[in-house]
Coordinates of C-alpha atoms in Angstrom, one line a residue:
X86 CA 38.1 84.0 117.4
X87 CA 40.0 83.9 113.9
X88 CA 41.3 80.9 112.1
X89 CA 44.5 80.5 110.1
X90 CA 43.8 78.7 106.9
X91 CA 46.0 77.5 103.9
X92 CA 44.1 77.4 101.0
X93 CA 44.9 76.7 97.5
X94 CA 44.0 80.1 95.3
X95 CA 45.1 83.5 95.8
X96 CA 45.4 83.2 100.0
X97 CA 48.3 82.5 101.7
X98 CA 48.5 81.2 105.0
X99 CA 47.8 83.9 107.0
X100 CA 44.4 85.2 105.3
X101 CA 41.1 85.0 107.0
X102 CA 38.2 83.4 105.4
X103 CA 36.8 86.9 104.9
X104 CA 38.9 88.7 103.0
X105 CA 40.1 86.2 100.6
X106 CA 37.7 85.7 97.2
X107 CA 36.5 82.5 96.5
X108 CA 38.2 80.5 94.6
X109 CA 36.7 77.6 92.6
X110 CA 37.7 75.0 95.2
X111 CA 38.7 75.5 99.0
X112 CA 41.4 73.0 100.2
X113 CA 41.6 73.2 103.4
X114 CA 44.9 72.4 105.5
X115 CA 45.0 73.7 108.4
X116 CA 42.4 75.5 111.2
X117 CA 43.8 76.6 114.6
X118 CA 41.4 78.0 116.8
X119 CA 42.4 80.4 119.4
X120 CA 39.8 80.9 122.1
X121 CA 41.0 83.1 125.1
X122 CA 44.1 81.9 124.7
X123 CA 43.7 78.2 124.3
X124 CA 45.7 77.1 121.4
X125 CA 45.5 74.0 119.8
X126 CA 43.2 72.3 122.7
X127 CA 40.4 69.8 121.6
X128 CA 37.3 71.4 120.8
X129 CA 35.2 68.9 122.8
X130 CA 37.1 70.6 126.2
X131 CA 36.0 74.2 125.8
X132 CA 32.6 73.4 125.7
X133 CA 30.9 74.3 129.0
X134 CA 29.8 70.6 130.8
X135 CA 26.1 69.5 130.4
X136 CA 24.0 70.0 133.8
X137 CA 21.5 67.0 134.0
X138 CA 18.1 68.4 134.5
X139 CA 17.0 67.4 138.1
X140 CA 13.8 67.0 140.1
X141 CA 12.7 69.7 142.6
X142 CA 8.8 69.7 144.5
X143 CA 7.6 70.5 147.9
X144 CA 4.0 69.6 149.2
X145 CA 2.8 71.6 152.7
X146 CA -1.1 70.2 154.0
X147 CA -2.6 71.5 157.2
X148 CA -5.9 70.6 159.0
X149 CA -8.0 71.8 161.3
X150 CA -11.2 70.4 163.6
X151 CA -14.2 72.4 163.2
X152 CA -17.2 70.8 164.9
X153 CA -15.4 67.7 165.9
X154 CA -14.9 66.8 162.1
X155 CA -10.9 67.2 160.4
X156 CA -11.2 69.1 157.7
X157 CA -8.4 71.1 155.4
X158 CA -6.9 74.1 156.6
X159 CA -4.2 74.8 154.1
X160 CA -3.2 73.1 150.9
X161 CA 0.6 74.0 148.7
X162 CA 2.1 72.1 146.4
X163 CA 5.1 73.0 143.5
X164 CA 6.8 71.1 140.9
X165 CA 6.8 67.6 141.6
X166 CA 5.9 67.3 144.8
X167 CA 1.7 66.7 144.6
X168 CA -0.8 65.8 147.5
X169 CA -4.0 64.3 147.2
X170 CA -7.1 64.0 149.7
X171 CA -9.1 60.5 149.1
X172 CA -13.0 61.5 149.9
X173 CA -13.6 59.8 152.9
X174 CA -15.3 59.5 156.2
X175 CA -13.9 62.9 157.6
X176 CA -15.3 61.9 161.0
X177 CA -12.2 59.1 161.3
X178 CA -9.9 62.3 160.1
X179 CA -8.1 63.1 156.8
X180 CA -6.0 61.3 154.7
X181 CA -3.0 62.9 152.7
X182 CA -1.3 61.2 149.6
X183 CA 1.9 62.6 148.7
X184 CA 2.7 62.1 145.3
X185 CA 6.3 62.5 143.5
X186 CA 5.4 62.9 139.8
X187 CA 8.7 62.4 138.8
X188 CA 8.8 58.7 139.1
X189 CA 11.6 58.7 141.2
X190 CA 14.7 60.0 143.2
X191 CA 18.5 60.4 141.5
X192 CA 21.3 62.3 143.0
X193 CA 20.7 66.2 143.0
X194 CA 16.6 65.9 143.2
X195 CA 15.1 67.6 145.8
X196 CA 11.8 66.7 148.3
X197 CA 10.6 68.7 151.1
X198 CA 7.2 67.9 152.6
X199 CA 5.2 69.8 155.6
X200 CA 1.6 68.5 157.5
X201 CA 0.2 70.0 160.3
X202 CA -2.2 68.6 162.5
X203 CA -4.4 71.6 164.2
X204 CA -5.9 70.6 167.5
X205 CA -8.4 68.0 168.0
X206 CA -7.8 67.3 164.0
X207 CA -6.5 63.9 163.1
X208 CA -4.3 63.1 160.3
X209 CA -3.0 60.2 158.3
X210 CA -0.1 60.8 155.6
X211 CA 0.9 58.3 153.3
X212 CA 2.2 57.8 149.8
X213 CA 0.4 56.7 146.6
X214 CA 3.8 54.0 146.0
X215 CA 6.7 53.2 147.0
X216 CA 9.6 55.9 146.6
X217 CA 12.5 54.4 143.9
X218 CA 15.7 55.6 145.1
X219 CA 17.3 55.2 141.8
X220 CA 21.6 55.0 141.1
X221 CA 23.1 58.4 140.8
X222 CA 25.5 59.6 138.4
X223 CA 29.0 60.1 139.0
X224 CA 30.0 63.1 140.5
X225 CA 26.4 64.4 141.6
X226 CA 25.5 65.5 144.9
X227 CA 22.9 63.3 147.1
X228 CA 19.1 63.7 146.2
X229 CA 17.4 65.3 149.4
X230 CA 14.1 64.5 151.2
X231 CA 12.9 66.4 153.8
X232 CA 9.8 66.3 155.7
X233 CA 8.7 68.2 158.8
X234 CA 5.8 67.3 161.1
X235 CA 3.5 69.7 163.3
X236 CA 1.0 67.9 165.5
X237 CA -0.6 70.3 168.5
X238 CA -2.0 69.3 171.6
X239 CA -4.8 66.8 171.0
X240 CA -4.8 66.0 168.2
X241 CA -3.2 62.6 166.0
X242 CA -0.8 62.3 163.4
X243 CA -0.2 58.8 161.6
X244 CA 3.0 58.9 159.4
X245 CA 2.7 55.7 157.3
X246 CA 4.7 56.3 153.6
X247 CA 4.7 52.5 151.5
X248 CA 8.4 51.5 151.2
X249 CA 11.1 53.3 149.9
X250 CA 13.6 51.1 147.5
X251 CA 17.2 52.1 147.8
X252 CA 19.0 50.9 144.2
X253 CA 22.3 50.2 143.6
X254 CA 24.8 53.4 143.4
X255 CA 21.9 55.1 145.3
X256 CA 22.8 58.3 147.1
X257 CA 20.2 59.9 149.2
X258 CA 19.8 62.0 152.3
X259 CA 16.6 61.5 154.0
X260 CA 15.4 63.6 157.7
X261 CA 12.2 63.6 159.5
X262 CA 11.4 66.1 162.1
X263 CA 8.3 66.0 164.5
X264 CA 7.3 68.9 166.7
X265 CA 4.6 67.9 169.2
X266 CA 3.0 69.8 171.5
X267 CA 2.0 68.7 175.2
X268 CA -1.4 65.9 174.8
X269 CA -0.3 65.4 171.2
X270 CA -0.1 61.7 169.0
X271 CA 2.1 61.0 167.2
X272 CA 3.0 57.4 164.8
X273 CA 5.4 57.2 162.5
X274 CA 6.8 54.1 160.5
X275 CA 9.2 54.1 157.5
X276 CA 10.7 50.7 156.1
X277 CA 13.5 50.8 153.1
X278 CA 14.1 47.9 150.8
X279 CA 17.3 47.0 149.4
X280 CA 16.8 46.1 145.9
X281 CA 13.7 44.1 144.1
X282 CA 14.2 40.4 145.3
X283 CA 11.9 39.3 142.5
X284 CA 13.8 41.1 139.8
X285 CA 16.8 39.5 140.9
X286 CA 18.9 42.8 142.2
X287 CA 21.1 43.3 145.2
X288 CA 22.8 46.6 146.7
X289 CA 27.1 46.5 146.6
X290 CA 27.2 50.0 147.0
X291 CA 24.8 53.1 148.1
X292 CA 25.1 55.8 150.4
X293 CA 21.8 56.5 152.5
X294 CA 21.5 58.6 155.6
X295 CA 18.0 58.7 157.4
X296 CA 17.9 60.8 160.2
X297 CA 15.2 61.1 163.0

């Protein structure tokens, strides 16, 4: 890049900054900037678009009976996607609580959760609150969330997240899939809110696609 300056001292037009001695006072007149051959275009439209920084975790739990009491097989969890196991009676079976540290969903954030239910184990998987599907920006894809359930033959699986609450300009894509094997249990319920009631807001416009 080189700029063409007109300057008031021993320069003329066509000097560069560099090879012109300083004189007393610079007055400065004009600056073109050439750029891989942009001439003349607005500085603020060759600067590279700023990427939002967005949300990724996954969370994978798996348990197993051993003596007729569930206990935990296998335990993963990255970036924002955290589970917790509440110290309880293990003879009733386990309890997961997934946790999203972010505080939320926006568009482009990503969620992909896994349990497993070994034989004879029994599982319940929940949240710790309510999911805030929050309004997206313009332009951005949908936020994902994706959770796959593996219960095998006798055993129990109880899929009971608290609410999810879709905001206005919301844009999520949402999927649950459940493999069971032959003798298996399986509950799942899921309920989505359209807006705070008691704060007043309503949903014009979202998209939301849950699929089963």
């Amino acid at each position: 890049m080189h700029n063409r300056l007109g300057v008031s001292g021993q320069c003329d037009e066509k000097a560069t900054i560099a090879s012109c001695p300083a004189p007393p006072s610079w007055t400065l007149r004009l600056a073109r900037f050439h750029l891989r051959g942009v001439d003349d275009a607005p500085f603020s439209l060759l600067r590279p678009p700023i990427r939002l920084q967005r949300a990724t975790g996954e969370g994978r739990v798996a348990v197993k009976s051993q003596g007729g009491v569930t206990c935990l097989d296998r335990l993963f969890q990255d970036g924002c996607g955290k589970i917790r196991l509440p110290r309880e009676d293990r003879d009733a079976g386990l309890t997961a609580v997934l946790i999203n540290s972010s505080g939320g969903v926006t568009g482009g954030d990503s969620l992909a959760w896994r349990a497993e239910s070994g034989a004879g184990a029994r599982l319940t998987v929940t949240t710790q609150a309510c999911e805030k599907l929050y309004r997206a920006a313009s332009g951005e894809p949908p936020a994902r969330i994706e959770a796959r359930l593996m219960v095998s033959a006798g055993a129990r699986l109880d899929w009971l997240p608290q609410e999810s609450i879709l905001f206005d300009g919301a844009s999520v894509e949402r999927s649950l899939e459940a493999d069971l094997d032959p003798g298996a249990e399986f509950l799942a319920l899921e309920a989505v809110l359209l807006g705070r009631a008691a704060m007043g807001e309503s949903v014009r416009r979202a998209h939301f696609a849950d699929r089963w």
